[in-house]
Amino acid sequence: MSDRPGDVVADLQNVGRVYRMGSELVHALRDFTFQFRSGEYWAIMGSSGSGKSTLLNLLGCIDRPTSGTYSVRGQEISGLNDNQLSVLRGRELGFIFQSYNLIPQLNVIDNILVPVVYQDDPIPNAKERAVELAERVGLQGRLDHRPSQLSGGQQQRVAIARSLINDPAMILADEATGNLDSKTAEEILELFDELHASGKTILLVTHEQEVGDRAQHLLRLKDGLIHEVRLAGEPAREEASA
Amino acid sequence: MIGLSLWKTVQLGISSLLLHKLRSFLTTLGVLFGVASVVAMLAVGEGASEKAQAQLRELGSRNVILRSIKPKQDNVSEEETRVLAYGLKRTDFDRIDETYPGVVRTVPVLTSPQEVRVSDLLCRPKVLCTTPEFLKVSGRIMADGHFLSQQDEASRSLVTVLGYDVARFLFPFERAVGQTVRIGEHYFEVIGVLVPRGPLGATASNPSSEAGGEVYVPLSTGRAYFGERQVTVRSGTFDIQEVQLHEIIVQAERDVDVPFVAAACRAMLSREHEDKDYEVMVPLELIMREKETQRIFNIVLGSIAGISLLVGGIGIMNVMLATVTERTREIGIRRALGARRRHIITQFLVETTVLSGCGGLLGVALGLLIPWIIERTADLQTVVSPIAAVLAFGISVLIGMIFGLYPAWRAAHMDPVEALRHE
């Protein structure tokens, strides 16, 4: 399934997420309503404790909201069981982590193929596609290297290729440049720009202002609420304040 | 095409295990030694039992052997010379021979201690005075010449059949048949030589020493020339024993008749003999008893095997639980990338099964090697049972699966958020 630009891919309605810390309840996210649309490139910012990690976990379907509804490409997730949710993650979401999170025993190609092997009806020609993606992110000649034989930047390129393999609804990047030196980080961000230009939906969580500024739009959280929304070409719009 | 085939999972499991070679190897040791000890001990035990059974079978499974034994002396006699008469009587023999149903042959044996010489070669084998049917009952085979005949028995011929060892000793360089040997005070013509007993029954007989080996003469001849009295001179006193028959071998028609024949013999003897101066030996009963012993041995062994495999399994579980904790992050990544719980369970279950399977395989190899070494160094017979090897391997694989289940379940039920945050 592919989306036309502008279709809603992630729809959060009045989403709340409450954690219990001992006897205290922590509202990591409160009454959060937002829509991410196909082809958008968002930076999600906020200080630690602002709820951005919680939001990312919810968007990635590895966590469920305690209130409100969340739909991916129109599919409501609260009705899904663990298995269906796993399938949805593998198919519709591409994850990129700060510490790359590759599987050390697997070579580049097999790492890229991990989201494919867990699908019941895997995409056709997955291997050819993996090779193609690896080359697209600049890993020519390293296809049978293990992660330990690659630099940080190269490992993050593998992770990016892996996030693209199933052509997901959106790519969720969590501090994707956090572990990289500025030159390598710049290369990775250029790669994101390219992906954005080719129509991919990217949600990038970061706490670095320069990284956030490179994205198309910016969403800033504070205390579990939307603090600032800055759309491309528009001045920043202050939302509710706590 | 791509999919997650079992083979791919096994390959992945092996490569994960190879990341920690020493740990994986040490983990398999428990199962390895468990399986090895079972296979090896079974082989040794089975070998010993088989040997014992073969020895008993050599006595003849259809036979019931009655033997004279010297009764316990309650009153020590003051007399300087006395005659101790005991044991089986000729009348016992006649009764069994004439009246018992299900009996095909009855063979009397009288033993006499005599010196056997050829010129200056001397040995003291057992001299068995018996009838021609002994050959059939004992299952012995002639190497040369022929056994005692009815003619010899009837005419009290001075003829003898030598056991193989005796023949080799007395006639090292020539054919024994046709030669003359002196037994006691009389000269006998050698008419036959027996083949040695089977390798299993090789009772250490060394005729060059004082006693050992066997020599056969007709019963009538033995009675006429050696008599039934055996005189031993011991520190100035004569000890005279009088035994009419040392052994009666009763052969039943079929195996199933043996218990009845044995019971009848026992009943008759206990009626006729006041003292317990005889014993009844039933090889078939002994074989059964040996089999029963073997069965108990197998049960004990099985329990030990079970315990050691259990210990091995617990060892595997312990290591797998540690592995799961160590690989929490990997589990989180896989879950985030779409792995369902059953994928994670399969992955860890395959790893434990590969571990225990390798342990089992190495254990079987070691378990086959040990009997092989024992057989070559300790001169013990061993019997490796393929079923035991296959079974031990199968159980070790099963153990891996059972003990891998809990760690795998734990891995699959981790919270992905927590797992991804794990350092």
XYZ file of C-alpha atoms in Angstrom:
665
model
C 0.000 0.000 0.000
C 1.364 3.382 -0.899
C 0.067 6.747 0.146
C -0.519 9.834 -1.842
C 1.302 12.848 -0.404
C -0.824 14.404 2.273
C -2.628 11.220 3.386
C -2.648 10.789 7.129
C -0.274 7.958 8.073
C -0.244 8.381 11.844
C -3.348 9.651 13.591
C -3.245 10.299 17.332
C -6.493 11.293 19.006
C -6.486 12.399 22.655
C -3.646 10.002 23.357
C -2.462 9.771 26.946
C 0.187 7.577 28.472
C 0.423 7.172 32.224
C 3.199 5.319 34.014
C 3.103 4.216 37.573
C 6.316 5.007 39.406
C 5.919 3.497 42.821
C 2.800 5.113 44.225
C 2.976 8.097 41.909
C 1.356 8.355 38.507
C 3.489 9.977 35.830
C 1.656 11.507 32.885
C 4.257 11.117 30.168
C 1.818 12.242 27.484
C -1.475 14.082 28.021
C -4.429 14.367 25.711
C -2.188 14.387 22.676
C -3.912 14.941 19.340
C -1.848 15.162 16.200
C -1.639 13.859 12.651
C 1.441 13.057 10.644
C 0.943 13.005 6.884
C 2.633 11.095 4.126
C 5.820 12.654 2.768
C 6.381 14.901 5.759
C 9.715 15.228 7.528
C 9.251 16.112 11.155
C 11.736 16.813 13.872
C 10.363 16.051 17.323
C 12.168 17.969 20.020
C 11.955 18.578 23.703
C 14.021 18.344 26.829
C 14.331 15.052 28.626
C 11.106 14.142 30.379
C 9.100 16.087 27.812
C 7.473 12.895 26.531
C 9.251 12.612 23.191
C 10.526 9.089 23.843
C 7.064 8.024 24.972
C 5.602 9.501 21.823
C 8.119 7.655 19.705
C 7.375 4.334 21.466
C 3.674 4.868 20.864
C 4.203 5.852 17.233
C 6.383 2.737 16.858
C 3.681 0.489 18.317
C 6.064 -0.974 20.859
C 3.927 0.676 23.516
C 0.185 1.234 23.757
C -1.598 4.390 24.898
C -3.477 4.267 28.197
C -6.166 6.522 26.744
C -7.172 7.827 23.327
C -6.703 6.137 19.962
C -3.847 5.731 17.568
C -4.152 4.583 13.952
C -1.436 3.725 11.472
C -2.567 4.122 7.864
C -6.103 4.039 9.152
C -5.680 0.908 11.250
C -6.559 1.394 14.893
C -4.031 -0.403 17.063
C -5.958 -0.852 20.304
C -7.865 -3.760 18.767
C -4.722 -5.599 17.735
C -3.156 -8.408 19.721
C 0.555 -8.835 20.280
C 1.061 -10.863 17.106
C -0.845 -8.450 14.888
C 1.011 -5.543 16.417
C 4.339 -7.276 15.698
C 3.346 -7.769 12.079
C 2.286 -4.125 11.856
C 5.629 -2.966 13.283
C 7.609 -5.014 10.827
C 5.535 -3.918 7.865
C 4.580 -0.288 8.468
C 7.351 1.113 10.631
C 11.045 1.577 10.065
C 13.180 2.053 13.146
C 16.505 3.861 13.334
C 18.149 3.988 16.744
C 20.844 6.115 18.283
C 23.094 3.092 18.881
C 22.282 1.524 15.470
C 21.057 -1.741 17.051
C 22.258 -4.115 14.392
C 22.454 -7.822 15.106
C 26.143 -8.655 15.562
C 26.012 -12.200 14.161
C 24.547 -11.074 10.836
C 26.264 -9.451 7.882
C 25.035 -6.251 6.246
C 22.582 -7.902 3.862
C 21.123 -10.213 6.509
C 20.721 -7.296 8.908
C 18.816 -5.360 6.278
C 16.627 -8.440 5.738
C 15.634 -8.911 9.404
C 12.251 -7.127 9.063
C 11.519 -9.300 6.021
C 12.136 -12.711 7.582
C 9.521 -12.157 10.271
C 6.757 -11.378 7.766
C 4.351 -14.143 6.819
C 4.165 -13.004 3.201
C 7.520 -11.352 2.634
C 7.993 -8.894 -0.175
C 9.166 -10.461 -3.431
C 12.821 -10.200 -4.464
C 13.756 -9.080 -0.974
C 17.410 -9.959 -1.406
C 17.782 -7.933 -4.582
C 15.994 -5.070 -2.874
C 18.320 -5.299 0.130
C 21.373 -5.097 -2.132
C 19.844 -2.157 -3.955
C 19.111 -0.318 -0.683
C 22.573 -1.032 0.701
C 24.074 0.501 -2.410
C 21.688 3.430 -2.256
C 22.839 4.313 1.279
C 26.461 3.970 0.213
C 27.519 0.532 1.423
C 28.914 -0.790 -1.863
C 31.550 -3.435 -1.309
C 30.661 -4.034 2.312
C 27.635 -6.265 1.873
C 29.081 -9.250 3.693
C 30.719 -7.316 6.509
C 29.650 -7.837 10.085
C 28.616 -4.756 12.137
C 31.854 -4.994 14.119
C 33.770 -4.406 10.872
C 31.928 -1.168 10.116
C 32.303 2.401 11.361
C 29.469 4.095 13.263
C 28.329 5.994 10.187
C 28.320 2.833 8.110
C 26.353 0.970 10.770
C 23.766 3.747 10.797
C 23.546 3.449 7.005
C 22.778 -0.256 7.425
C 20.069 0.661 9.937
C 18.592 3.140 7.471
C 18.558 0.552 4.702
C 16.937 -1.880 7.145
C 14.234 0.659 8.005
C 13.381 1.012 4.308
C 13.253 -2.654 3.325
C 9.514 -3.182 3.801
C 8.633 0.273 2.402
C 6.986 1.344 5.663
C 4.417 4.070 6.269
C 6.985 6.070 8.196
C 10.532 6.007 9.439
C 11.051 6.632 13.135
C 14.532 7.846 13.950
C 15.545 8.193 17.588
C 18.575 10.498 17.968
C 19.896 8.952 14.774
C 22.979 11.190 14.735
C 23.565 11.231 18.494
C 26.510 8.846 18.442
C 28.202 10.253 15.347
C 30.808 12.929 14.813
C 29.539 16.076 13.103
C 30.883 15.179 9.665
C 29.301 11.745 9.666
C 26.129 13.161 11.194
C 25.957 15.599 8.326
C 26.220 12.738 5.845
C 23.399 10.875 7.571
C 21.240 14.002 7.605
C 21.898 14.423 3.896
C 20.669 10.886 3.451
C 17.480 11.836 5.316
C 17.084 14.848 3.035
C 17.349 12.532 0.038
C 14.786 10.170 1.501
C 12.465 13.067 2.189
C 12.928 14.286 -1.370
C 11.941 10.828 -2.627
C 8.688 11.052 -0.696
C 9.412 9.118 2.494
C 7.746 10.054 5.759
C 10.334 10.682 8.456
C 9.840 11.429 12.146
C 13.146 12.327 13.723
C 13.478 12.680 17.476
C 16.407 14.861 18.490
C 17.483 17.277 21.151
C 19.960 19.108 18.918
C 18.587 22.345 17.576
C 20.644 22.270 14.323
C 19.347 18.803 13.551
C 15.818 19.905 14.291
C 16.190 22.946 12.094
C 17.079 20.814 9.086
C 13.754 19.005 9.130
C 10.781 20.209 7.168
C 8.566 20.767 10.206
C 9.276 20.880 13.900
C 7.225 19.695 16.836
C 8.347 20.634 20.312
C 7.033 18.904 23.411
C 7.062 20.011 26.991
C 5.705 18.112 29.981
C 3.763 15.719 27.823
C 2.033 18.422 25.848
C 2.604 20.062 22.480
C 4.622 23.175 23.141
C 5.437 24.442 19.668
C 4.559 23.509 16.103
C 6.611 25.091 13.334
C 5.537 24.306 9.817
C 7.804 24.887 6.866
C 7.666 28.496 5.726
C 5.461 29.579 8.643
C 6.424 31.275 11.862
C 6.452 29.181 15.006
C 3.039 28.680 16.542
C 2.871 28.333 20.304
C 0.425 25.716 21.446
C -0.940 25.116 24.875
C 1.353 25.806 27.756
C 1.278 23.724 30.857
C 11.758 -17.631 -0.650
C 13.326 -15.673 2.171
C 10.998 -16.519 5.044
C 12.367 -17.791 8.321
C 13.097 -21.402 7.615
C 14.053 -23.713 10.451
C 17.419 -24.297 8.850
C 18.088 -20.551 8.824
C 17.134 -20.399 12.503
C 19.450 -23.299 13.295
C 22.300 -21.582 11.440
C 21.628 -18.390 13.347
C 21.504 -20.337 16.623
C 24.825 -22.005 15.892
C 26.469 -18.697 15.051
C 25.145 -17.193 18.305
C 26.518 -20.173 20.240
C 29.860 -19.850 18.481
C 30.167 -16.284 19.772
C 30.823 -17.860 23.172
C 32.592 -21.072 22.291
C 33.939 -21.943 25.726
C 30.687 -21.184 27.473
C 28.699 -23.247 24.978
C 31.122 -26.139 25.305
C 31.038 -26.098 29.099
C 27.258 -25.979 28.986
C 27.097 -29.138 26.938
C 29.440 -31.021 29.285
C 26.667 -32.003 31.688
C 24.622 -33.654 28.987
C 27.760 -34.995 27.322
C 28.937 -36.930 30.357
C 25.426 -38.033 31.220
C 24.920 -39.596 27.817
C 28.461 -40.974 27.633
C 28.208 -42.705 31.002
C 24.873 -44.264 30.138
C 26.023 -45.639 26.798
C 29.349 -46.861 28.195
C 27.969 -48.408 31.377
C 25.193 -50.133 29.476
C 27.727 -51.580 27.061
C 29.923 -52.910 29.869
C 26.984 -54.233 31.867
C 25.415 -55.866 28.846
C 28.765 -57.442 27.985
C 29.199 -58.921 31.460
C 25.674 -60.251 31.494
C 26.014 -61.736 28.051
C 29.199 -63.497 29.121
C 27.578 -64.911 32.230
C 24.603 -66.078 30.234
C 26.810 -67.687 27.629
C 28.700 -69.561 30.318
C 25.461 -70.818 31.803
C 24.158 -71.750 28.383
C 27.239 -73.843 27.898
C 26.097 -75.974 30.796
C 23.034 -76.646 28.692
C 19.804 -74.768 29.050
C 17.796 -77.988 29.018
C 19.925 -79.582 31.734
C 19.378 -80.012 35.417
C 22.637 -80.773 37.177
C 22.622 -82.670 40.454
C 25.867 -82.561 42.398
C 27.159 -84.232 45.495
C 28.431 -81.931 48.168
C 30.147 -82.846 51.364
C 27.672 -82.288 54.190
C 28.592 -80.100 57.123
C 30.062 -82.168 59.886
C 28.394 -81.462 63.171
C 30.243 -84.008 65.271
C 33.932 -84.106 64.698
C 34.821 -87.748 64.797
C 37.410 -88.946 67.245
C 38.280 -91.948 65.140
C 41.553 -91.858 63.357
C 40.276 -93.606 60.330
C 36.786 -93.280 59.148
C 34.761 -93.518 56.009
C 32.545 -90.615 55.100
C 29.867 -91.764 52.728
C 27.678 -89.119 51.208
C 26.302 -87.761 47.979
C 24.186 -89.002 45.159
C 23.456 -92.686 44.997
C 23.219 -95.056 42.101
C 19.618 -95.561 43.141
C 18.941 -91.854 42.683
C 20.221 -92.174 39.179
C 18.090 -95.213 38.443
C 14.949 -93.564 39.737
C 15.363 -90.518 37.572
C 16.459 -92.509 34.575
C 13.557 -94.928 34.703
C 10.572 -93.006 35.908
C 10.693 -89.294 35.088
C 8.577 -88.024 32.233
C 10.031 -85.278 30.107
C 13.552 -86.526 30.644
C 15.425 -87.595 27.517
C 18.867 -88.382 28.911
C 20.361 -89.008 32.277
C 24.115 -89.080 32.569
C 26.018 -90.139 35.667
C 29.458 -88.739 36.436
C 31.957 -90.073 38.925
C 35.128 -88.063 39.427
C 38.293 -89.542 40.632
C 41.528 -87.785 41.529
C 44.202 -89.587 39.582
C 47.553 -88.721 38.203
C 47.898 -88.886 34.456
C 51.342 -89.525 33.037
C 53.143 -90.080 29.798
C 56.766 -91.019 30.469
C 57.904 -88.217 32.764
C 55.112 -85.743 32.001
C 52.633 -85.654 34.835
C 49.409 -83.785 35.370
C 46.404 -84.029 37.643
C 43.311 -83.329 35.581
C 39.787 -84.116 36.657
C 39.105 -87.729 35.701
C 35.435 -87.991 34.786
C 33.974 -91.480 34.656
C 30.831 -91.252 32.619
C 28.672 -92.777 29.932
C 28.707 -92.142 26.147
C 25.701 -89.804 26.388
C 27.793 -87.224 28.220
C 28.898 -85.864 24.884
C 25.342 -85.062 23.792
C 24.308 -83.612 27.137
C 27.327 -81.382 27.535
C 27.301 -80.181 23.959
C 31.040 -80.747 23.670
C 32.560 -81.526 20.283
C 35.269 -83.989 19.295
C 38.453 -82.550 17.850
C 39.900 -85.892 16.941
C 38.882 -89.564 17.228
C 35.590 -90.438 18.905
C 34.001 -90.347 22.340
C 33.427 -93.292 24.693
C 31.054 -95.873 23.222
C 28.466 -98.271 24.656
C 30.869 -101.032 23.753
C 33.565 -99.443 25.921
C 31.093 -99.064 28.749
C 29.898 -102.636 28.506
C 33.328 -104.169 28.358
C 35.041 -101.834 30.818
C 37.606 -100.955 28.195
C 40.759 -99.189 29.231
C 40.170 -96.263 26.887
C 40.158 -92.533 27.521
C 39.196 -89.265 25.862
C 41.388 -86.266 26.665
C 40.407 -82.663 27.034
C 42.196 -80.425 24.581
C 44.531 -78.863 27.131
C 45.551 -82.212 28.572
C 46.220 -83.600 25.105
C 48.345 -80.590 24.240
C 50.293 -80.966 27.446
C 50.952 -84.668 27.261
C 51.511 -84.857 23.516
C 52.869 -81.507 22.491
C 54.347 -82.705 19.206
C 52.324 -85.712 18.141
C 48.775 -86.865 17.636
C 47.280 -88.016 20.943
C 44.793 -90.494 19.514
C 46.277 -93.969 19.484
C 48.827 -93.217 22.212
C 48.847 -94.716 25.662
C 48.616 -92.757 28.906
C 48.882 -93.965 32.454
C 45.975 -92.966 34.676
C 46.624 -93.939 38.276
C 48.090 -97.428 38.117
C 46.637 -98.418 34.778
C 47.370 -97.841 31.131
C 44.665 -96.427 28.876
C 44.482 -95.986 25.141
C 43.576 -92.495 23.940
C 40.610 -92.762 21.558
C 39.652 -89.116 21.205
C 40.394 -85.485 21.952
C 37.746 -82.820 22.643
C 37.817 -79.309 21.218
C 38.435 -76.672 23.848
C 35.447 -74.945 25.311
C 34.235 -71.797 23.632
C 36.181 -68.632 24.296
C 33.503 -67.538 26.725
C 33.636 -70.685 28.800
C 37.401 -70.739 28.932
C 37.783 -71.563 32.566
C 41.373 -70.879 33.340
C 42.649 -74.392 33.074
C 46.332 -74.839 33.015
C 47.227 -78.525 32.856
C 50.902 -77.881 33.320
C 50.099 -76.883 36.857
C 48.974 -79.280 39.525
C 45.346 -79.589 38.498
C 43.210 -78.590 35.555
C 41.864 -80.002 32.350
C 39.661 -83.010 31.958
C 40.050 -86.666 31.084
C 37.138 -89.028 30.392
C 36.942 -92.787 30.963
C 33.949 -95.150 30.849
C 31.966 -95.203 34.078
C 32.214 -98.981 34.441
C 35.970 -98.832 33.948
C 36.284 -96.047 36.507
C 34.311 -97.984 39.076
C 36.274 -101.154 38.507
C 39.733 -99.631 38.520
C 39.496 -96.545 40.712
C 36.570 -97.411 42.958
C 34.285 -95.018 44.719
C 36.499 -94.403 47.685
C 38.840 -91.513 47.725
C 41.596 -91.688 50.240
C 43.409 -88.598 51.333
C 46.247 -88.812 53.759
C 46.399 -85.763 55.897
C 48.896 -85.329 58.702
C 48.821 -88.940 59.770
C 45.083 -89.445 59.482
C 43.307 -91.159 56.655
C 40.338 -89.343 55.347
C 38.238 -91.616 53.285
C 35.304 -90.369 51.319
C 32.901 -92.596 49.561
C 30.776 -91.083 46.868
C 28.792 -93.186 44.465
C 28.171 -90.461 41.914
C 29.496 -86.917 41.887
C 27.140 -85.596 39.341
C 23.973 -86.558 37.544
C 23.144 -84.554 34.501
C 19.469 -84.748 33.634
C 18.425 -83.449 30.271
C 14.818 -82.419 29.723
C 13.118 -82.812 26.406
C 12.272 -79.135 25.996
C 13.057 -75.910 27.830
C 9.534 -75.762 29.229
C 10.025 -79.154 30.911
C 13.035 -77.945 32.856
C 11.197 -76.467 35.863
C 9.148 -79.654 36.304
C 12.154 -81.922 36.007
C 14.043 -79.742 38.464
C 11.159 -79.780 40.932
C 10.825 -83.545 40.645
C 14.544 -84.049 41.220
C 14.501 -81.776 44.249
C 11.495 -83.551 45.709
C 12.997 -86.965 45.203
C 16.376 -86.022 46.631
C 14.975 -84.335 49.702
C 12.917 -87.457 50.331
C 15.799 -89.869 49.892
C 18.579 -87.913 51.554
C 18.501 -87.040 55.219
C 21.485 -84.776 55.023
C 21.687 -82.019 52.537
C 24.565 -83.698 50.728
C 23.595 -82.625 47.233
C 22.770 -79.544 45.291
C 20.565 -79.005 42.298
C 21.769 -76.561 39.694
C 19.456 -75.421 36.931
C 21.308 -73.360 34.327
C 18.020 -72.109 32.905
C 17.010 -70.718 36.300
C 20.389 -69.122 36.640
C 20.083 -67.592 33.195
C 16.702 -66.201 34.190
C 18.202 -64.858 37.387
C 21.050 -63.328 35.431
C 18.559 -61.682 33.111
C 16.637 -60.355 36.083
C 19.847 -58.989 37.569
C 20.584 -57.318 34.277
C 17.111 -55.826 34.232
C 17.565 -54.358 37.708
C 20.981 -53.095 36.680
C 19.385 -51.406 33.677
C 16.743 -49.764 35.846
C 19.366 -48.452 38.259
C 21.421 -47.250 35.334
C 18.395 -45.616 33.788
C 17.735 -43.716 37.000
C 21.328 -42.538 37.199
C 21.120 -41.530 33.571
C 17.913 -39.660 34.237
C 19.453 -37.782 37.139
C 22.600 -36.843 35.264
C 20.594 -35.681 32.263
C 18.378 -33.686 34.605
C 21.454 -32.028 36.060
C 22.716 -31.367 32.547
C 19.357 -29.884 31.623
C 19.372 -27.588 34.627
C 22.853 -26.450 33.648
C 21.616 -25.617 30.185
C 18.615 -23.755 31.558
C 20.840 -21.759 33.864
C 23.107 -20.656 31.046
C 20.194 -19.923 28.735
C 18.569 -17.692 31.356
C 21.818 -15.767 31.596
C 22.010 -15.610 27.803
C 18.481 -14.260 27.568
C 19.297 -11.494 30.028
C 22.507 -10.751 28.186
C 20.693 -10.541 24.879
C 17.724 -8.540 26.105
C 18.580 -5.727 23.725
C 18.785 -8.060 20.740
C 15.361 -9.397 21.694
C 14.046 -5.839 21.849
C 15.476 -5.029 18.406
C 13.981 -8.147 16.887
C 10.603 -7.434 18.451
C 10.683 -3.834 17.172
C 11.515 -5.127 13.698
C 8.440 -7.340 13.623
C 9.420 -10.593 15.378
C 6.442 -12.231 16.998
C 6.708 -14.035 20.345
C 6.842 -17.405 18.657
C 9.835 -16.260 16.591
C 11.739 -15.406 19.753
C 10.678 -18.672 21.406
C 11.769 -20.651 18.356
C 15.099 -18.855 18.250
C 16.038 -19.651 21.846
C 14.532 -23.119 21.789
C 16.593 -23.955 18.726
C 19.700 -22.713 20.494
C 19.171 -24.894 23.563
C 18.274 -27.857 21.398
C 21.408 -27.412 19.331
C 23.405 -27.201 22.572
C 21.938 -30.324 24.108
C 21.945 -32.126 20.763
C 25.663 -31.463 20.347
C 26.199 -32.617 23.928
C 24.231 -35.766 23.187
C 26.116 -36.442 19.972
C 29.513 -35.973 21.604
C 28.281 -38.027 24.556
C 27.326 -40.932 22.306
C 30.720 -40.732 20.610
C 32.491 -40.801 23.953
C 30.154 -43.526 25.175
C 31.166 -45.682 22.205
C 34.833 -44.884 22.640
C 34.978 -45.936 26.304
C 33.803 -49.564 25.758
C 36.169 -49.776 22.799
C 39.078 -48.786 25.040
C 37.913 -51.078 27.853
C 37.695 -54.008 25.484
C 41.248 -53.419 24.305
C 42.851 -52.736 27.659
C 40.878 -54.578 30.315
C 39.990 -57.725 28.361
C 36.321 -57.298 29.188
C 33.594 -58.057 26.740
C 31.283 -55.142 25.967
C 28.104 -55.034 23.953
C 27.095 -51.650 22.530
C 23.377 -51.475 21.983
C 22.473 -49.082 19.143
C 19.046 -48.562 20.676
C 20.609 -47.264 23.889
C 22.777 -44.840 21.924
C 19.868 -43.528 19.865
C 17.651 -43.322 22.936
C 20.250 -41.458 24.976
C 20.711 -38.974 22.148
C 16.964 -38.524 21.754
C 16.478 -37.935 25.450
C 19.265 -35.364 25.523
C 17.597 -33.428 22.707
C 14.286 -33.656 24.544
C 15.923 -32.402 27.738
C 17.231 -29.394 25.838
C 13.766 -28.597 24.563
C 12.134 -28.935 27.962
C 14.721 -26.909 29.815
C 14.937 -24.349 27.027
C 11.228 -23.676 27.187
C 11.261 -21.427 30.241
C 14.176 -19.172 29.181
C 12.615 -18.896 25.714
C 9.268 -18.000 27.224
C 10.912 -15.373 29.382
C 12.653 -13.902 26.353
C 9.442 -13.779 24.338
C 7.462 -12.053 27.077
C 9.834 -9.187 27.677
C 8.400 -5.730 27.253
C 9.910 -4.410 24.004
C 10.223 -0.893 25.427
C 12.177 -2.173 28.418
C 14.205 -4.526 26.252
C 15.260 -1.720 23.916
C 16.277 0.478 26.815
C 18.420 -2.335 28.266
C 22.135 -1.608 28.125
